[in-house]
Amino acid sequence: MNYNTKNIITFLLIMISQGFIMAQNRVEFVIKNSASNETIIGVNVVLKGTTTGSISDVNGFVKLENIPNGNQIIEFSFIGYKKMDIPLTFPLQKQEKPMLIVMSEEIEQIEEVVVSATRNNSRIEDSPTKIEVLGSDDMIEENGIKPGNIASILGDIGGIQMQQTSAASGNMNARIQGLNGRYSQILKDGMPLYGGFSGSFGILQIPPLDLKQIEIIKGSSSTLFGGDAIGGIINLVSKTPMDKPETNFLINQTTLNETDINTYISRKYKKIGFTLFTGYVFQKATDVNNDGFSDVPNLGNFIIHPKLFLYLDKKSTLSVGFSGTYENRKGGDMEVVQHKANALHQYFIAHTSNRNTVDLTFDRKEKDGSGLLFKGSSSFLNRSIETQHYRFDGNQNLYFSELSYLLKRERYSFVFGTNVNGDIFRKKESDSINIGNYKYSTIGFFMQNDLKITNKLLIESGFRYDYHSKYGGFALPQVSVMYKILPQLTVRINGGYGYKIPVTFGYIDEETDLNHIQPLSYSLKPETSQGANFDINYQTLLWKSLSITLNQSFFFTLLSNPIAYSVDSTATVHLVNAPKPVETKGLQSYLRLSYEKYELYLSYVYTHAIKQYDSQNPWFLATPKHNLAATLTYEPSKSWRIGFEGSMIGKQYIENNKQTSSYLFLALMTQFNYKKFSFVLNCENLLDFRQKDFMLAPFVSPTVKPIWAPIDGRVFNLSVNLKL
């Protein structure tokens, strides 16, 4: 090759390389929320049709490089936001500052992530307190699977154990992070309605069709909501009228002789709106294992819940509601349940309850998010418990009122307020039961500050002071910190104090101990707690359609002055403060994958719960140490949805330090939508695993053992929902 040829080749290579270099462009963006003007972290920005992409940082900033000349499309996507395609022609004019991109949130997603349980109405991703939300889609799905109550859907959440405490009545309670159900506070629209004498069947009397969403905070929440929130809160958020009218009618039938009929109607006009729910449940007592005792009770339940909304102006809404729940339950010896009692067959337990609740809410919101909120409720309960040995009648009035003001600014929010609540219990007539009448009231003052130190660091601090009419004052501080290490990686830690007032009904088995209990001792102290939670959360979107959420959390609660009960040789029950505390600790691992028509949930929970005061039997009864769960859903089209659920429940301790076996629980659901109809065929407990030794003869006075596994066997149900 001669000299001239070499020069020509060199010249051509230089020109090609310079042209190639000049064809490589870069562009910078800053991405903000259209409603709040806040920067959005973790937005996927991709050069459409290529693998070139990047993710916005804590300042909403993102940079793309190596972009060829010509017309290109830049795609912006993030979970909960509408996708955006921005056409650009390269090369661009020189950028003096990043290009502003404003993204709008999906309406459906807003309904799920805006929560009220933290009092500042923040979005879930902006809350230093970890909150889990079951949204409207979950309520719709559960309405087809278990329309009678929300016990099943709560039991599907890692860290919550739905423990059945009675076969005869079917009673259950929600245990959060290993603690007994009495330490979980159940709220309806932010107001406590269940507790003491009325706490036994709260969850079993709430249908999902009447709810917009369920908000769950695990761990100490007494600073936000007062006593009884040591283990956490479950806030049930009622539906409100939407611009589009809604009418739902559902009928459901199960192989356990249960029939459900639910109706929901919602209308909204210019200045007025209303919702109306009515539900009826009828179940016939069934002996699944043919041992002569009912495994599900006779049940008749009727619920009516109308609510009126007045839109006083663009900022102010007044709502007034009424809820009536009327129920009868009876179970036990099948001969007695079928009205064939004799000298040999006498065992039964019957509950009758009539609950009437009124509530009122006034909400005034300013454009900047600040607002004044007043809410109040009063619940009146008449309830009787009858067994072969006694009949007990009582009534209870629970009342609650709260006034709070939220000041919201770009970098911080501040809420402060006061509330008054009370519990009045009266026996209807004098009888052999030693529980006496009582009247308690509590006044509380609270404040909470959410401070955005930087775009990465958020701190939520709160303080409550409660004064109880009998037990005096309680100071309850709490702090939560959230740090965004990376756009996709967030760390939270929070801790706080709690307390619980001794009320007899929360500590005994009403069906076996009520006629043996002695009056509360004046020396009995309230239980107090210290709790902490820590979690790491990772969330991202890959290849435009694979959504990944990974969460690892740890929890710890120390309960001081725990109340325990002892039984003497005469079967008399005494409640006393134990000398040493109760301790629960553990961890939860959670993974969610969503890809096109598939969604997979994986969860593992480890729970270590011990009574330090009981060296002979330190373990909590019927509390599995290990719980592994998986849920897979597949939607091949808008008409079909298939779901599969599986849980491996680990060994549990029962009486005398005995351990149960592990067991596998499987369920399968198929949903078909046709025009305005939705059909759901569901099967629970596919493997038909059952605990069979919870009721032991003699029939006249059987031995009742703790329930640690399903007792009702394999159950099918078919529901039909008409939505107009």
PDB file of C-alpha atoms in Angstrom, residues 137-138 140-146 631-636 639-645 666-673 678-684 686 715-717 719:
ATOM      1  CA  ASP A 137     -59.602  -4.217  43.670  1.00  0.00           C
ATOM      2  CA  ASP A 138     -58.849  -6.441  46.673  1.00  0.00           C
ATOM      3  CA  ILE A 140     -64.008  -6.544  44.891  1.00  0.00           C
ATOM      4  CA  GLU A 141     -62.118  -9.842  44.638  1.00  0.00           C
ATOM      5  CA  GLU A 142     -62.800 -10.765  48.271  1.00  0.00           C
ATOM      6  CA  ASN A 143     -66.486  -9.960  47.817  1.00  0.00           C
ATOM      7  CA  GLY A 144     -66.688 -12.863  45.360  1.00  0.00           C
ATOM      8  CA  ILE A 145     -64.612 -15.254  47.460  1.00  0.00           C
ATOM      9  CA  LYS A 146     -65.715 -14.532  51.059  1.00  0.00           C
ATOM     10  CA  THR A 631     -50.236 -16.378  45.718  1.00  0.00           C
ATOM     11  CA  LEU A 632     -50.254 -16.575  41.917  1.00  0.00           C
ATOM     12  CA  THR A 633     -52.862 -14.887  39.710  1.00  0.00           C
ATOM     13  CA  TYR A 634     -53.280 -15.076  35.965  1.00  0.00           C
ATOM     14  CA  GLU A 635     -55.585 -12.917  33.829  1.00  0.00           C
ATOM     15  CA  PRO A 636     -55.628 -14.271  30.259  1.00  0.00           C
ATOM     16  CA  SER A 639     -63.255 -12.000  31.132  1.00  0.00           C
ATOM     17  CA  TRP A 640     -61.147 -14.519  33.042  1.00  0.00           C
ATOM     18  CA  ARG A 641     -59.069 -14.447  36.213  1.00  0.00           C
ATOM     19  CA  ILE A 642     -57.496 -17.456  37.939  1.00  0.00           C
ATOM     20  CA  GLY A 643     -55.861 -17.379  41.373  1.00  0.00           C
ATOM     21  CA  PHE A 644     -53.912 -19.990  43.313  1.00  0.00           C
ATOM     22  CA  GLU A 645     -52.909 -19.638  46.949  1.00  0.00           C
ATOM     23  CA  LEU A 666     -54.142 -24.643  49.326  1.00  0.00           C
ATOM     24  CA  ALA A 667     -56.916 -22.658  47.647  1.00  0.00           C
ATOM     25  CA  LEU A 668     -58.007 -22.112  44.045  1.00  0.00           C
ATOM     26  CA  MET A 669     -60.262 -19.430  42.558  1.00  0.00           C
ATOM     27  CA  THR A 670     -61.692 -18.916  39.066  1.00  0.00           C
ATOM     28  CA  GLN A 671     -63.544 -15.763  38.033  1.00  0.00           C
ATOM     29  CA  PHE A 672     -65.510 -15.201  34.838  1.00  0.00           C
ATOM     30  CA  ASN A 673     -66.929 -11.812  33.831  1.00  0.00           C
ATOM     31  CA  SER A 678     -69.224 -11.711  37.594  1.00  0.00           C
ATOM     32  CA  PHE A 679     -69.127 -15.420  38.511  1.00  0.00           C
ATOM     33  CA  VAL A 680     -66.630 -16.765  41.061  1.00  0.00           C
ATOM     34  CA  LEU A 681     -66.000 -20.414  41.860  1.00  0.00           C
ATOM     35  CA  ASN A 682     -63.682 -20.797  44.826  1.00  0.00           C
ATOM     36  CA  CYS A 683     -62.288 -23.734  46.777  1.00  0.00           C
ATOM     37  CA  GLU A 684     -60.642 -23.349  50.183  1.00  0.00           C
ATOM     38  CA  LEU A 686     -58.045 -28.183  48.605  1.00  0.00           C
ATOM     39  CA  VAL A 715     -65.148 -25.742  51.219  1.00  0.00           C
ATOM     40  CA  PHE A 716     -66.499 -24.712  47.821  1.00  0.00           C
ATOM     41  CA  ASN A 717     -68.463 -21.553  47.145  1.00  0.00           C
ATOM     42  CA  SER A 719     -70.995 -16.371  43.935  1.00  0.00           C
TER      43      SER A 719
END
